[in-house]
């Protein structure tokens, strides 16, 4: 972290599962920082954290907290973003927002740098960071869209509990211990803390992530559907999703079925494309049982792809398995990467 030259950066939600990764990622990526302001709710205000050998006191996030801030990374829930992101912009900051508050606003870019970096130029102070499951899927699909066109996607996800926050990770750990000890458990957080019913996640699979919508899809599924079309600039793309929570701490997995526009494409051609694609690591060698798994992706910025094969019946259909660290490329790294691009493009005041 450079002290002499750099930007005044604020992290909102600094004590959360995503916020902690944001701080670590800023340090790891050597982001040019002159001052780091860490914000949370009143609950954590006053806590001292060490960042790169320097002690920083967490403060309660308020409109005045953003005086002098140039870049604000928000990850404290949609309501906090709706209230405070405009206050940060008013004070001259550029906001990268990790919540779903602004993602579908027509005047706010929704950006995955490997896919639609150019959209950053259209910003009005706020740039939205997409949903974690969407990000890793579009990173893997964009090179395929560019080469062969993209007609349809059907995705099923296998998502880690850390997507639902630090308390969900704690619930998985405690529940697992209790069940092994033969004790009864009382689920309190998952699938959605504010919903009526809570279910056991340890040794289970829950087909609900975020709240149900009137059409029978969950909000997480609708985020994947709507955000994919916006990021790829393909309003006509057919997308459907089923999102499932697994007892995995970190790392989302996805089984992605997709249909390309071009006829006669081979699985080999798709593999060759992904081998050199930005942000992608191809791990596809069935003979040697090589394929991506969440346990191997934790702590890495990349999107890992394997199990690429042609559909048995549909010439234009393919299947693949996509895994990434949901807290990094799915959240903290994509946000810091956006901030890096904003600096390089001269868009930070
Ligand atoms: P978390 O572990 O529960 O952390 C929540 C953070 O928000 C904590 O730092 C908390 O501070 C802070 N906070 C809560 N209420 C606040 C308030 N009124 N004012 C200021 N700060 C407040 O949750 P998380 O997993 O890090 O996720 C945080 C948010 O990021 C989510 O709500 C979601 O919108 C977004 N998110 C996005 C993705 C994605 O797909 N890109 C993935 C996960 C999460 P205290 O310590 O004071 O409680
Ligand atoms: N509830 O899009 O529960 O801000 O895994 C991402 C993940 C919201 C989001 C989750 C969530 C988001 C989850």
Coordinates of C-alpha atoms and ligand atoms in Angstrom, one line a residue:
X1 CA 0.0 0.0 0.0
X2 CA 1.7 3.2 -1.2
X3 CA 1.6 6.0 1.4
X4 CA 3.0 8.8 -0.8
X5 CA 0.9 8.6 -3.9
X6 CA -2.5 7.1 -4.2
X7 CA -6.2 7.5 -3.6
X8 CA -8.4 7.9 -0.5
X9 CA -10.3 4.6 -0.5
X10 CA -13.3 3.7 1.7
X11 CA -14.6 0.2 2.3
X12 CA -18.2 0.2 3.5
X13 CA -19.1 -3.1 5.3
X14 CA -15.4 -3.6 6.1
X15 CA -16.1 -6.2 8.9
X16 CA -18.2 -8.4 6.6
X17 CA -17.3 -11.6 4.6
X18 CA -16.9 -9.5 1.4
X19 CA -15.5 -6.4 3.1
X20 CA -12.6 -8.3 4.8
X21 CA -11.7 -9.8 1.4
X22 CA -11.8 -6.3 -0.2
X23 CA -9.2 -5.1 2.3
X24 CA -7.0 -8.1 1.7
X25 CA -7.4 -7.8 -2.0
X26 CA -6.5 -4.1 -2.0
X27 CA -3.3 -5.0 -0.1
X28 CA -2.5 -8.1 -2.2
X29 CA -3.0 -6.2 -5.5
X30 CA -0.9 -3.3 -4.3
X31 CA -3.7 -0.8 -5.0
X32 CA -2.4 2.8 -4.7
X33 CA -3.9 4.0 -1.5
X34 CA -3.1 7.3 0.3
X35 CA -5.7 6.8 3.0
X36 CA -8.0 3.8 3.8
X37 CA -11.3 4.5 5.6
X38 CA -13.1 1.5 7.0
X39 CA -16.8 1.8 7.7
X40 CA -19.4 -0.5 9.3
X41 CA -22.6 -0.1 11.4
X42 CA -22.5 1.2 14.9
X43 CA -22.1 -2.4 16.1
X44 CA -18.5 -2.7 14.9
X45 CA -17.5 1.0 15.2
X46 CA -14.4 1.4 17.4
X47 CA -12.9 -2.0 16.5
X48 CA -9.3 -1.7 15.4
X49 CA -8.0 -3.8 12.5
X50 CA -4.5 -4.1 11.2
X51 CA -4.0 -3.5 7.5
X52 CA -0.5 -4.0 6.2
X53 CA 1.1 -3.3 9.6
X54 CA -1.1 -0.2 10.2
X55 CA -3.9 0.0 12.7
X56 CA -7.1 1.4 11.4
X57 CA -10.2 2.1 13.6
X58 CA -13.5 1.1 12.1
X59 CA -16.0 4.0 12.0
X60 CA -19.8 4.1 11.7
X61 CA -20.8 4.8 8.1
X62 CA -22.5 8.2 7.8
X63 CA -22.9 10.7 4.9
X64 CA -20.0 12.8 6.3
X65 CA -17.7 9.7 6.3
X66 CA -17.2 10.2 2.6
X67 CA -15.6 13.7 2.8
X68 CA -12.4 13.5 0.7
X69 CA -13.0 9.9 -0.3
X70 CA -12.2 9.3 -4.0
X71 CA -13.1 5.6 -4.4
X72 CA -15.8 3.9 -2.2
X73 CA -16.3 0.1 -2.3
X74 CA -19.7 -0.7 -0.9
X75 CA -20.6 -4.1 0.5
X76 CA -23.0 -3.6 3.4
X77 CA -26.3 -4.6 1.9
X78 CA -28.7 -2.9 -0.5
X79 CA -30.3 -0.5 1.9
X80 CA -27.0 0.9 3.1
X81 CA -26.0 1.4 -0.6
X82 CA -29.3 3.1 -1.5
X83 CA -28.9 5.5 1.4
X84 CA -25.1 6.2 1.4
X85 CA -23.8 5.7 -2.2
X86 CA -25.5 8.9 -3.4
X87 CA -24.0 10.7 -0.4
X88 CA -20.5 9.5 -1.4
X89 CA -21.1 10.5 -5.0
X90 CA -22.3 14.0 -3.9
X91 CA -18.9 14.4 -2.1
X92 CA -16.9 13.5 -5.2
X93 CA -16.3 9.8 -4.8
X94 CA -16.8 7.1 -7.4
X95 CA -18.7 4.2 -6.0
X96 CA -18.3 0.5 -6.8
X97 CA -21.3 -1.2 -5.3
X98 CA -21.4 -4.9 -4.5
X99 CA -25.1 -5.1 -3.7
X100 CA -28.1 -5.6 -5.9
X101 CA -29.4 -2.0 -5.2
X102 CA -28.4 -0.4 -8.6
X103 CA -27.5 -3.4 -10.9
X104 CA -30.5 -3.1 -13.2
X105 CA -30.6 0.7 -13.3
X106 CA -30.3 1.7 -17.0
X107 CA -28.0 4.6 -16.1
X108 CA -25.6 2.5 -14.0
X109 CA -23.0 0.2 -15.7
X110 CA -22.9 -3.4 -14.5
X111 CA -19.3 -4.4 -15.1
X112 CA -17.1 -7.5 -15.4
X113 CA -13.9 -6.2 -16.8
X114 CA -13.2 -9.2 -18.9
X115 CA -16.6 -8.8 -20.6
X116 CA -17.8 -5.2 -20.8
X117 CA -15.1 -2.9 -19.5
X118 CA -16.1 -0.2 -22.0
X119 CA -19.3 0.3 -20.2
X120 CA -17.3 2.0 -17.4
X121 CA -17.2 5.2 -19.5
X122 CA -21.0 5.5 -19.1
X123 CA -20.9 5.8 -15.3
X124 CA -22.8 8.5 -13.4
X125 CA -20.8 8.1 -10.2
X126 CA -21.9 4.5 -9.4
X127 CA -20.8 1.3 -11.0
X128 CA -22.5 -1.9 -10.0
X129 CA -20.6 -5.1 -9.3
X130 CA -22.7 -8.1 -10.5
X131 CA -24.0 -11.0 -8.5
X132 CA -21.2 -13.6 -7.7
X133 CA -22.8 -16.5 -9.6
X134 CA -23.4 -14.3 -12.7
X135 CA -19.8 -13.0 -12.8
X136 CA -18.0 -16.4 -13.0
X137 CA -20.5 -17.6 -15.6
X138 CA -20.1 -14.6 -18.0
X139 CA -16.3 -14.7 -17.7
X140 CA -16.4 -18.3 -19.1
X141 CA -19.1 -17.6 -21.7
X142 CA -17.9 -14.3 -23.2
X143 CA -15.0 -15.8 -25.3
X144 CA -17.5 -18.4 -26.6
X145 CA -20.1 -15.6 -27.4
X146 CA -17.4 -13.6 -29.3
X147 CA -16.3 -16.6 -31.4
X148 CA -19.5 -18.6 -32.0
X149 CA -22.5 -16.5 -30.8
X150 CA -24.7 -17.4 -27.9
X151 CA -28.4 -18.4 -28.1
X152 CA -29.3 -20.0 -24.8
X153 CA -28.1 -20.8 -21.2
X154 CA -29.5 -23.2 -18.6
X155 CA -27.5 -23.1 -15.4
X156 CA -27.7 -24.9 -12.1
X157 CA -25.5 -23.6 -9.3
X158 CA -23.9 -25.3 -6.3
X159 CA -23.3 -22.3 -4.0
X160 CA -21.1 -21.8 -0.9
X161 CA -22.6 -20.4 2.3
X162 CA -20.1 -17.5 2.5
X163 CA -22.3 -15.9 -0.2
X164 CA -24.8 -15.3 2.5
X165 CA -22.4 -13.6 4.9
X166 CA -20.1 -14.3 7.8
X167 CA -23.0 -15.5 10.0
X168 CA -24.0 -18.2 7.4
X169 CA -20.4 -19.6 7.5
X170 CA -20.6 -19.7 11.3
X171 CA -23.9 -21.5 11.1
X172 CA -22.5 -24.2 8.8
X173 CA -19.5 -24.7 11.1
X174 CA -21.5 -24.9 14.3
X175 CA -24.2 -27.0 12.8
X176 CA -21.7 -29.5 11.4
X177 CA -20.0 -29.9 14.8
X178 CA -23.4 -30.2 16.6
X179 CA -24.7 -32.9 14.3
X180 CA -21.5 -34.9 14.5
X181 CA -21.8 -34.7 18.3
X182 CA -25.3 -36.0 18.1
X183 CA -26.9 -32.8 19.3
X184 CA -30.1 -31.2 17.9
X185 CA -29.7 -28.1 15.8
X186 CA -31.8 -25.0 15.4
X187 CA -31.2 -23.3 12.0
X188 CA -31.4 -19.5 12.2
X189 CA -29.8 -18.0 9.1
X190 CA -30.1 -20.1 6.0
X191 CA -31.6 -20.1 3.4
X192 CA -32.6 -16.4 4.0
X193 CA -32.2 -14.9 7.5
X194 CA -35.3 -12.6 7.1
X195 CA -37.5 -15.5 5.7
X196 CA -40.0 -17.4 7.9
X197 CA -38.4 -20.8 7.8
X198 CA -34.8 -21.9 8.3
X199 CA -33.4 -25.2 7.3
X200 CA -30.3 -27.3 8.2
X201 CA -27.4 -26.7 5.7
X202 CA -24.9 -29.2 7.2
X203 CA -25.1 -32.5 5.3
X204 CA -27.9 -31.0 3.1
X205 CA -28.7 -29.1 -0.1
X206 CA -31.2 -26.2 -0.1
X207 CA -32.8 -25.2 -3.4
X208 CA -33.4 -21.6 -2.3
X209 CA -31.0 -18.7 -2.5
X210 CA -32.5 -15.3 -1.7
X211 CA -36.2 -14.7 -1.6
X212 CA -38.9 -16.2 -3.9
X213 CA -40.4 -14.0 -6.5
X214 CA -44.0 -14.2 -7.8
X215 CA -42.9 -16.2 -10.9
X216 CA -41.6 -19.1 -8.8
X217 CA -37.9 -18.2 -9.3
X218 CA -35.8 -17.0 -6.4
X219 CA -34.2 -13.5 -6.6
X220 CA -30.8 -15.1 -7.0
X221 CA -32.0 -17.0 -10.1
X222 CA -33.6 -13.8 -11.5
X223 CA -30.3 -11.9 -10.8
X224 CA -28.5 -14.4 -12.9
X225 CA -31.1 -14.2 -15.7
X226 CA -31.3 -10.4 -15.9
X227 CA -27.7 -9.5 -15.1
X228 CA -26.3 -11.9 -17.7
X229 CA -28.4 -10.2 -20.5
X230 CA -27.3 -6.7 -19.3
X231 CA -23.6 -7.5 -19.0
X232 CA -23.4 -9.3 -22.4
X233 CA -25.6 -6.7 -24.1
X234 CA -27.9 -9.6 -25.3
X235 CA -31.5 -8.7 -24.4
X236 CA -32.8 -11.6 -26.5
X237 CA -30.5 -14.3 -24.9
X238 CA -32.5 -17.2 -23.4
X239 CA -31.4 -17.7 -19.8
X240 CA -32.8 -19.9 -17.0
X241 CA -31.3 -20.7 -13.7
X242 CA -31.7 -23.0 -10.6
X243 CA -29.7 -21.9 -7.6
X244 CA -28.8 -24.3 -4.8
X245 CA -26.9 -23.8 -1.5
X246 CA -24.5 -26.5 -0.5
X247 CA -22.5 -27.1 2.8
X248 CA -19.4 -25.6 1.2
X249 CA -17.7 -22.6 2.9
X250 CA -16.1 -20.9 -0.1
X251 CA -16.4 -21.4 -3.8
X252 CA -19.4 -21.5 -6.1
X253 CA -19.8 -24.2 -8.7
X254 CA -22.0 -24.2 -11.7
X255 CA -23.2 -26.7 -14.3
X256 CA -23.8 -24.6 -17.4
X257 CA -25.6 -25.8 -20.5
X258 CA -25.3 -23.4 -23.4
X259 CA -26.2 -23.3 -27.1
X260 CA -24.1 -21.4 -29.6
X261 CA -25.4 -19.7 -32.8
X262 CA -22.9 -21.5 -35.1
X263 CA -23.4 -25.0 -36.3
X264 CA -20.7 -27.8 -36.2
X265 CA -18.6 -26.4 -33.4
X266 CA -16.6 -29.0 -31.5
X267 CA -15.9 -29.3 -27.8
X268 CA -12.2 -29.1 -28.7
X269 CA -12.7 -25.7 -30.2
X270 CA -14.4 -24.5 -27.1
X271 CA -11.6 -25.8 -24.9
X272 CA -9.0 -24.1 -27.2
X273 CA -10.8 -20.8 -26.8
X274 CA -11.0 -21.0 -23.0
X275 CA -7.4 -22.1 -22.6
X276 CA -6.3 -18.5 -23.6
X277 CA -9.3 -16.6 -22.3
X278 CA -8.7 -13.7 -19.9
X279 CA -9.4 -14.6 -16.2
X280 CA -10.0 -18.2 -17.1
X281 CA -8.0 -21.3 -16.2
X282 CA -8.9 -24.4 -18.1
X283 CA -8.8 -27.6 -16.0
X284 CA -10.2 -30.2 -18.3
X285 CA -8.5 -33.6 -18.5
X286 CA -11.0 -36.4 -17.8
X287 CA -8.4 -39.1 -18.4
X288 CA -6.4 -37.8 -15.5
X289 CA -9.5 -36.8 -13.5
X290 CA -8.7 -33.1 -13.8
X291 CA -11.6 -30.8 -13.3
X292 CA -12.3 -27.7 -11.1
X293 CA -13.4 -28.0 -7.5
X294 CA -14.1 -25.3 -4.9
X295 CA -11.5 -26.5 -2.5
X296 CA -8.8 -25.8 -5.1
X297 CA -10.1 -22.4 -6.0
X298 CA -10.2 -20.7 -2.6
X299 CA -8.0 -17.6 -2.5
X300 CA -7.6 -17.4 -6.3
X301 CA -8.9 -14.6 -8.5
X302 CA -9.5 -16.8 -11.6
X303 CA -12.5 -18.6 -13.0
X304 CA -11.9 -22.3 -13.4
X305 CA -13.5 -24.3 -16.2
X306 CA -13.7 -28.0 -17.0
X307 CA -15.9 -30.9 -18.0
X308 CA -16.4 -29.3 -21.4
X309 CA -18.4 -31.6 -23.7
X310 CA -20.9 -31.5 -26.5
X311 CA -24.5 -32.3 -25.9
X312 CA -25.5 -35.8 -26.9
X313 CA -28.5 -34.7 -29.1
X314 CA -28.1 -30.9 -29.8
X315 CA -25.4 -30.0 -32.3
X316 CA -25.2 -26.4 -31.0
X317 CA -25.4 -27.5 -27.3
X318 CA -22.5 -27.8 -24.8
X319 CA -22.1 -28.5 -21.1
X320 CA -19.3 -27.2 -18.8
X321 CA -18.5 -26.9 -15.1
X322 CA -17.4 -23.5 -13.8
X323 CA -15.9 -22.8 -10.3
X324 CA -14.6 -19.7 -8.7
X325 CA -14.0 -18.1 -5.2
X326 CA -17.3 -16.3 -4.7
X327 CA -15.7 -13.8 -2.4
X328 CA -12.9 -12.9 -4.8
X329 CA -13.9 -12.9 -8.5
X330 CA -17.5 -13.0 -7.3
X331 CA -17.2 -9.9 -5.2
X332 CA -14.0 -8.4 -3.8
X333 CA -11.6 -9.0 -6.7
X334 CA -14.1 -7.9 -9.3
X335 CA -14.7 -4.7 -7.4
X336 CA -11.0 -3.9 -6.9
X337 CA -10.4 -4.9 -10.6
X338 CA -13.1 -2.3 -11.6
X339 CA -11.3 0.3 -9.3
X340 CA -8.0 -0.5 -11.0
X341 CA -9.5 -0.1 -14.5
X342 CA -11.2 3.2 -13.4
X343 CA -7.7 4.5 -12.3
X344 CA -6.1 3.4 -15.5
X345 CA -8.9 5.0 -17.7
X346 CA -8.4 8.3 -15.8
X347 CA -12.0 8.2 -14.5
X348 CA -11.2 8.8 -10.8
X349 CA -11.2 12.4 -9.7
Ligands
LIG1 P1 -21.8 -9.9 6.2 O1 -20.7 -10.8 6.4 O2 -23.1 -10.1 6.9 O3 -21.3 -8.4 6.5 C1 -22.2 -7.3 6.5 C2 -21.4 -6.0 6.6 O4 -22.2 -4.8 6.4 C3 -20.7 -5.8 7.9 O5 -19.5 -5.1 7.7 C4 -21.7 -4.9 8.7 O6 -21.1 -4.2 9.7 C5 -22.1 -4.0 7.6 N1 -23.4 -3.3 7.9 C6 -24.5 -3.9 8.2 N2 -25.5 -3.0 8.4 C7 -24.9 -1.8 8.2 C8 -25.3 -0.4 8.3 N3 -26.6 -0.1 8.6 N4 -24.4 0.6 8.0 C9 -23.2 0.3 7.7 N5 -22.7 -1.0 7.6 C10 -23.5 -2.0 7.9 O7 -22.3 -9.8 4.7 P2 -21.4 -10.0 3.4 O8 -21.4 -11.4 2.9 O9 -20.0 -9.3 3.5 O10 -22.3 -9.1 2.3 C11 -22.5 -7.8 2.4 C12 -23.3 -7.3 1.2 O11 -22.6 -7.5 0.0 C13 -24.6 -8.2 1.0 O12 -25.7 -7.7 1.7 C14 -24.8 -8.1 -0.4 O13 -25.6 -7.0 -0.7 C15 -23.4 -7.9 -1.0 N6 -22.9 -9.2 -1.6 C16 -22.7 -9.2 -2.9 C17 -22.2 -10.4 -3.4 C18 -22.1 -10.5 -4.9 O14 -22.6 -11.4 -5.4 N7 -21.3 -9.7 -5.5 C19 -21.9 -11.5 -2.7 C20 -22.1 -11.4 -1.3 C21 -22.6 -10.3 -0.8 P3 -21.2 -4.6 11.3 O15 -19.9 -5.4 11.6 O16 -21.2 -3.4 12.0 O17 -22.4 -5.4 11.5
LIG2 N1 -28.2 -13.1 -0.9 O1 -26.4 -10.4 -5.3 O2 -27.1 -15.4 -0.4 O3 -25.8 -9.3 -3.6 O4 -25.5 -16.1 -1.7 C1 -25.2 -12.5 -3.6 C2 -25.2 -13.7 -2.9 C3 -27.1 -11.7 -2.4 C4 -26.1 -10.3 -4.1 C5 -26.3 -15.2 -1.3 C6 -27.2 -12.9 -1.8 C7 -26.1 -11.6 -3.3 C8 -26.2 -13.9 -2.0

